[in-house]
Amino acid sequence: MKNIEIDGLNFELLIKEEDILCSIKLLSQKLNDSYSGEWPVILVVLNGAIFFAGELLKHIDEFVEFSCVKVHSYDGKVSSGNIIIDYIPCCDIIKNKKVLLIEDIVDTGLTLDFLTKELKKRGAKDVECVTLLFKPHKYNFPNLPKYIGFNIRDEFVVGYGMDLNQKGRGLKNIYKNINN
Ligand code: 5GP
């Protein structure tokens, strides 16, 4: 498979679409086993998780309640370390409810920790996370995401919803940066 270039950076294939789809199916089976009959409210973390969430939601209970949250912290390839809320649903949707966040990628864990605290402050009873990708070597918090598709190294990735400067989200496979 050909390498690709986005904004002057080079990327090579990391995870093929068919492996992504297999992993999502396995994750959906785990969620169905864990939550059958008592689904939490699902919050999709935009923008990166849209592809993952779209595929995952095909395989789980059709009547599950869901909404989205949007935060940002990244500027290009670098996290600013500051999380800014662009959108969070109103309290009625989360108050006294269990929440499952759908994330594209958990890196340092700052976003997940921030969202967990923010949602609990707004009345969520409990917050868990399913993430397609996880960078265990960069993660800085004690509680791991509960459901993980792939553990990856400390590398910057694009594709399957994940971007560099809003580019590359539409790529069907996941690619890693090979500039370092
Ligand atoms: P964290 O707060 O865990 O450090 O980072 C979470 C957010 O940073 C993710 O939701 C994603 O938006 C962004 N991010 C972290 N690592 C990567 C990466 O390798 N590629 C892309 N495109 N975004 C990333």
mmCIF file of C-alpha atoms and ligand atoms in Angstrom:
data_model
loop_
_atom_site.group_PDB
_atom_site.id
_atom_site.type_symbol
_atom_site.label_atom_id
_atom_site.label_comp_id
_atom_site.label_asym_id
_atom_site.label_seq_id
_atom_site.Cartn_x
_atom_site.Cartn_y
_atom_site.Cartn_z
ATOM 1 C CA MET A 1 0.000 0.000 0.000
ATOM 2 C CA LYS A 2 1.313 3.429 -0.962
ATOM 3 C CA ASN A 3 2.578 5.909 1.604
ATOM 4 C CA ILE A 4 0.659 9.166 1.752
ATOM 5 C CA GLU A 5 1.576 12.784 2.404
ATOM 6 C CA ILE A 6 -0.451 15.367 4.309
ATOM 7 C CA ASP A 7 0.777 18.925 4.823
ATOM 8 C CA GLY A 8 4.359 17.896 4.063
ATOM 9 C CA LEU A 9 4.380 14.929 6.494
ATOM 10 C CA ASN A 10 4.743 11.334 5.340
ATOM 11 C CA PHE A 11 2.585 8.497 6.591
ATOM 12 C CA GLU A 12 2.679 4.726 6.135
ATOM 13 C CA LEU A 13 -0.026 2.134 6.616
ATOM 14 C CA LEU A 14 -0.505 1.071 10.241
ATOM 15 C CA ILE A 15 -3.907 -0.678 10.391
ATOM 16 C CA LYS A 16 -5.903 -1.911 7.381
ATOM 17 C CA GLU A 17 -9.622 -1.205 7.066
ATOM 18 C CA GLU A 18 -10.514 -4.910 7.306
ATOM 19 C CA ASP A 19 -8.650 -5.206 10.634
ATOM 20 C CA ILE A 20 -10.358 -2.050 11.909
ATOM 21 C CA LEU A 21 -13.770 -3.481 11.023
ATOM 22 C CA CYS A 22 -12.940 -6.812 12.704
ATOM 23 C CA SER A 23 -11.851 -5.050 15.867
ATOM 24 C CA ILE A 24 -15.020 -2.920 15.922
ATOM 25 C CA LYS A 25 -17.149 -6.034 15.622
ATOM 26 C CA LEU A 26 -15.337 -7.600 18.589
ATOM 27 C CA LEU A 27 -15.776 -4.394 20.599
ATOM 28 C CA SER A 28 -19.486 -4.324 19.794
ATOM 29 C CA GLN A 29 -19.813 -7.930 21.008
ATOM 30 C CA LYS A 30 -18.133 -6.971 24.291
ATOM 31 C CA LEU A 31 -20.456 -3.976 24.686
ATOM 32 C CA ASN A 32 -23.519 -6.080 23.903
ATOM 33 C CA ASP A 33 -22.400 -8.617 26.527
ATOM 34 C CA SER A 34 -21.697 -5.954 29.157
ATOM 35 C CA TYR A 35 -24.732 -3.751 28.691
ATOM 36 C CA SER A 36 -27.519 -5.936 27.288
ATOM 37 C CA GLY A 37 -30.787 -4.649 28.722
ATOM 38 C CA GLU A 38 -29.180 -1.692 30.514
ATOM 39 C CA TRP A 39 -27.417 0.563 28.082
ATOM 40 C CA PRO A 40 -25.645 3.709 29.225
ATOM 41 C CA VAL A 41 -26.161 6.947 27.313
ATOM 42 C CA ILE A 42 -23.590 7.002 24.528
ATOM 43 C CA LEU A 43 -21.651 10.187 23.847
ATOM 44 C CA VAL A 44 -19.576 10.326 20.672
ATOM 45 C CA VAL A 45 -16.468 12.473 21.054
ATOM 46 C CA LEU A 46 -16.335 14.614 17.898
ATOM 47 C CA ASN A 47 -14.860 14.998 15.408
ATOM 48 C CA GLY A 48 -12.422 12.104 15.400
ATOM 49 C CA ALA A 49 -14.765 9.342 16.592
ATOM 50 C CA ILE A 50 -17.452 9.779 13.924
ATOM 51 C CA PHE A 51 -16.310 6.936 11.654
ATOM 52 C CA PHE A 52 -15.652 4.575 14.562
ATOM 53 C CA ALA A 53 -18.947 5.418 16.248
ATOM 54 C CA GLY A 54 -20.901 5.065 12.988
ATOM 55 C CA GLU A 55 -19.558 1.540 12.478
ATOM 56 C CA LEU A 56 -19.868 0.536 16.155
ATOM 57 C CA LEU A 57 -23.458 1.742 16.430
ATOM 58 C CA LYS A 58 -24.454 -0.495 13.496
ATOM 59 C CA HIS A 59 -23.791 -3.524 15.691
ATOM 60 C CA ILE A 60 -25.398 -2.491 18.974
ATOM 61 C CA ASP A 61 -28.904 -1.930 20.333
ATOM 62 C CA GLU A 62 -30.856 0.283 17.920
ATOM 63 C CA PHE A 63 -32.717 2.024 20.725
ATOM 64 C CA VAL A 64 -29.712 3.196 22.694
ATOM 65 C CA GLU A 65 -29.766 6.927 23.571
ATOM 66 C CA PHE A 66 -26.893 8.867 22.139
ATOM 67 C CA SER A 67 -25.555 12.355 21.687
ATOM 68 C CA CYS A 68 -22.131 13.897 21.187
ATOM 69 C CA VAL A 69 -19.527 16.082 22.839
ATOM 70 C CA LYS A 70 -16.918 18.161 21.081
ATOM 71 C CA VAL A 71 -13.670 19.300 22.624
ATOM 72 C CA HIS A 72 -10.329 20.251 21.164
ATOM 73 C CA SER A 73 -6.777 20.335 22.434
ATOM 74 C CA TYR A 74 -4.593 19.573 19.410
ATOM 75 C CA ASP A 75 -2.864 22.044 17.143
ATOM 76 C CA GLY A 76 -1.436 20.096 14.184
ATOM 77 C CA LYS A 77 0.557 17.172 15.614
ATOM 78 C CA VAL A 78 0.925 18.673 19.086
ATOM 79 C CA SER A 79 -1.461 18.740 22.044
ATOM 80 C CA SER A 80 -1.796 22.200 23.584
ATOM 81 C CA GLY A 81 -2.474 20.554 26.960
ATOM 82 C CA ASN A 82 -5.548 22.787 27.301
ATOM 83 C CA ILE A 83 -8.957 21.325 26.681
ATOM 84 C CA ILE A 84 -11.677 23.535 25.320
ATOM 85 C CA ILE A 85 -15.332 22.452 25.226
ATOM 86 C CA ASP A 86 -16.998 23.246 21.914
ATOM 87 C CA TYR A 87 -20.211 21.346 22.686
ATOM 88 C CA ILE A 88 -21.549 19.327 25.601
ATOM 89 C CA PRO A 89 -25.155 18.083 25.840
ATOM 90 C CA CYS A 90 -27.559 19.581 28.335
ATOM 91 C CA CYS A 91 -27.727 18.074 31.827
ATOM 92 C CA ASP A 92 -31.079 16.290 31.232
ATOM 93 C CA ILE A 93 -29.387 13.848 28.869
ATOM 94 C CA ILE A 94 -26.709 12.800 31.364
ATOM 95 C CA LYS A 95 -28.097 13.523 34.834
ATOM 96 C CA ASN A 96 -28.201 10.358 36.972
ATOM 97 C CA LYS A 97 -27.265 8.293 33.928
ATOM 98 C CA LYS A 98 -24.335 6.028 33.179
ATOM 99 C CA VAL A 99 -22.377 7.355 30.228
ATOM 100 C CA LEU A 100 -20.217 5.535 27.679
ATOM 101 C CA LEU A 101 -17.843 7.784 25.720
ATOM 102 C CA ILE A 102 -16.854 6.717 22.214
ATOM 103 C CA GLU A 103 -13.318 7.994 21.518
ATOM 104 C CA ASP A 104 -11.182 7.649 18.410
ATOM 105 C CA ILE A 105 -7.898 7.671 20.303
ATOM 106 C CA VAL A 106 -6.768 8.010 23.910
ATOM 107 C CA ASP A 107 -3.254 9.404 24.116
ATOM 108 C CA THR A 108 -2.165 11.059 27.399
ATOM 109 C CA GLY A 109 -5.670 10.561 28.797
ATOM 110 C CA LEU A 110 -6.111 14.258 29.522
ATOM 111 C CA THR A 111 -9.251 14.537 27.385
ATOM 112 C CA LEU A 112 -10.802 11.410 28.889
ATOM 113 C CA ASP A 113 -10.009 12.555 32.427
ATOM 114 C CA PHE A 114 -11.356 16.042 31.692
ATOM 115 C CA LEU A 115 -14.585 14.727 30.135
ATOM 116 C CA THR A 116 -15.106 12.192 32.935
ATOM 117 C CA LYS A 117 -14.842 14.919 35.587
ATOM 118 C CA GLU A 118 -16.931 17.391 33.573
ATOM 119 C CA LEU A 119 -19.733 14.866 32.957
ATOM 120 C CA LYS A 120 -19.753 13.791 36.603
ATOM 121 C CA LYS A 121 -19.916 17.463 37.631
ATOM 122 C CA ARG A 122 -23.004 17.708 35.422
ATOM 123 C CA GLY A 123 -24.661 14.738 37.128
ATOM 124 C CA ALA A 124 -23.485 11.604 35.287
ATOM 125 C CA LYS A 125 -23.521 8.604 37.638
ATOM 126 C CA ASP A 126 -20.604 6.876 35.982
ATOM 127 C CA VAL A 127 -18.439 7.389 32.891
ATOM 128 C CA GLU A 128 -16.740 4.636 30.884
ATOM 129 C CA CYS A 129 -14.939 4.743 27.574
ATOM 130 C CA VAL A 130 -14.587 2.662 24.440
ATOM 131 C CA THR A 131 -11.697 3.775 22.261
ATOM 132 C CA LEU A 132 -10.526 2.492 18.903
ATOM 133 C CA LEU A 133 -6.864 3.302 19.610
ATOM 134 C CA PHE A 134 -4.898 3.593 22.841
ATOM 135 C CA LYS A 135 -1.299 4.732 23.411
ATOM 136 C CA PRO A 136 -0.380 2.913 26.666
ATOM 137 C CA HIS A 137 3.117 4.414 26.869
ATOM 138 C CA LYS A 138 1.810 7.965 26.858
ATOM 139 C CA TYR A 139 -1.154 7.443 29.161
ATOM 140 C CA ASN A 140 -0.817 9.336 32.448
ATOM 141 C CA PHE A 141 -3.836 8.324 34.503
ATOM 142 C CA PRO A 142 -4.619 5.349 36.771
ATOM 143 C CA ASN A 143 -7.913 4.223 35.179
ATOM 144 C CA LEU A 144 -7.539 2.741 31.713
ATOM 145 C CA PRO A 145 -10.273 3.053 29.085
ATOM 146 C CA LYS A 146 -12.527 0.051 29.640
ATOM 147 C CA TYR A 147 -12.767 -1.108 26.004
ATOM 148 C CA ILE A 148 -9.806 -0.782 23.631
ATOM 149 C CA GLY A 149 -9.582 -1.701 19.942
ATOM 150 C CA PHE A 150 -5.810 -1.467 19.354
ATOM 151 C CA ASN A 151 -2.857 -0.518 21.533
ATOM 152 C CA ILE A 152 -0.397 1.502 19.450
ATOM 153 C CA ARG A 153 3.048 3.018 20.048
ATOM 154 C CA ASP A 154 3.720 6.675 20.652
ATOM 155 C CA GLU A 155 3.168 7.683 17.044
ATOM 156 C CA PHE A 156 0.940 10.242 15.364
ATOM 157 C CA VAL A 157 -1.799 8.637 13.285
ATOM 158 C CA VAL A 158 -4.374 9.772 10.744
ATOM 159 C CA GLY A 159 -7.316 8.157 8.984
ATOM 160 C CA TYR A 160 -10.591 6.505 9.938
ATOM 161 C CA GLY A 161 -11.782 9.835 11.407
ATOM 162 C CA MET A 162 -8.446 11.067 12.726
ATOM 163 C CA ASP A 163 -6.928 14.141 11.149
ATOM 164 C CA LEU A 164 -3.908 16.312 10.682
ATOM 165 C CA ASN A 165 -5.123 19.913 10.405
ATOM 166 C CA GLN A 166 -8.621 18.594 9.518
ATOM 167 C CA LYS A 167 -7.161 16.518 6.671
ATOM 168 C CA GLY A 168 -7.041 12.724 6.370
ATOM 169 C CA ARG A 169 -10.220 11.921 8.303
ATOM 170 C CA GLY A 170 -11.784 10.231 5.250
ATOM 171 C CA LEU A 171 -8.962 7.709 4.788
ATOM 172 C CA LYS A 172 -10.303 4.167 5.124
ATOM 173 C CA ASN A 173 -7.105 2.784 6.719
ATOM 174 C CA ILE A 174 -5.088 4.190 9.638
ATOM 175 C CA TYR A 175 -1.625 5.580 8.819
ATOM 176 C CA LYS A 176 1.299 6.511 11.078
ATOM 177 C CA ASN A 177 3.645 9.445 10.667
ATOM 178 C CA ILE A 178 7.165 8.405 9.644
ATOM 179 C CA ASN A 179 8.918 11.772 9.803
ATOM 180 C CA ASN A 180 10.640 11.262 13.163
HETATM 181 P P1 5GP B 1 -5.307 12.969 24.991
HETATM 182 O O1 5GP B 1 -6.089 14.028 25.711
HETATM 183 O O2 5GP B 1 -5.627 11.578 25.421
HETATM 184 O O3 5GP B 1 -3.817 13.258 25.067
HETATM 185 O O4 5GP B 1 -5.641 13.092 23.470
HETATM 186 C C1 5GP B 1 -6.895 12.850 23.016
HETATM 187 C C2 5GP B 1 -7.187 13.551 21.715
HETATM 188 O O5 5GP B 1 -6.004 14.005 21.042
HETATM 189 C C3 5GP B 1 -7.819 12.572 20.771
HETATM 190 O O6 5GP B 1 -9.203 12.527 20.944
HETATM 191 C C4 5GP B 1 -7.413 13.128 19.418
HETATM 192 O O7 5GP B 1 -8.288 14.144 19.034
HETATM 193 C C5 5GP B 1 -6.055 13.748 19.668
HETATM 194 N N1 5GP B 1 -4.958 12.826 19.335
HETATM 195 C C6 5GP B 1 -4.134 12.179 20.190
HETATM 196 N N2 5GP B 1 -3.246 11.423 19.531
HETATM 197 C C7 5GP B 1 -3.532 11.579 18.218
HETATM 198 C C8 5GP B 1 -2.967 11.025 17.016
HETATM 199 O O8 5GP B 1 -2.017 10.221 17.000
HETATM 200 N N3 5GP B 1 -3.544 11.427 15.853
HETATM 201 C C9 5GP B 1 -4.587 12.300 15.788
HETATM 202 N N4 5GP B 1 -5.052 12.610 14.579
HETATM 203 N N5 5GP B 1 -5.133 12.837 16.895
HETATM 204 C C10 5GP B 1 -4.607 12.467 18.090
#
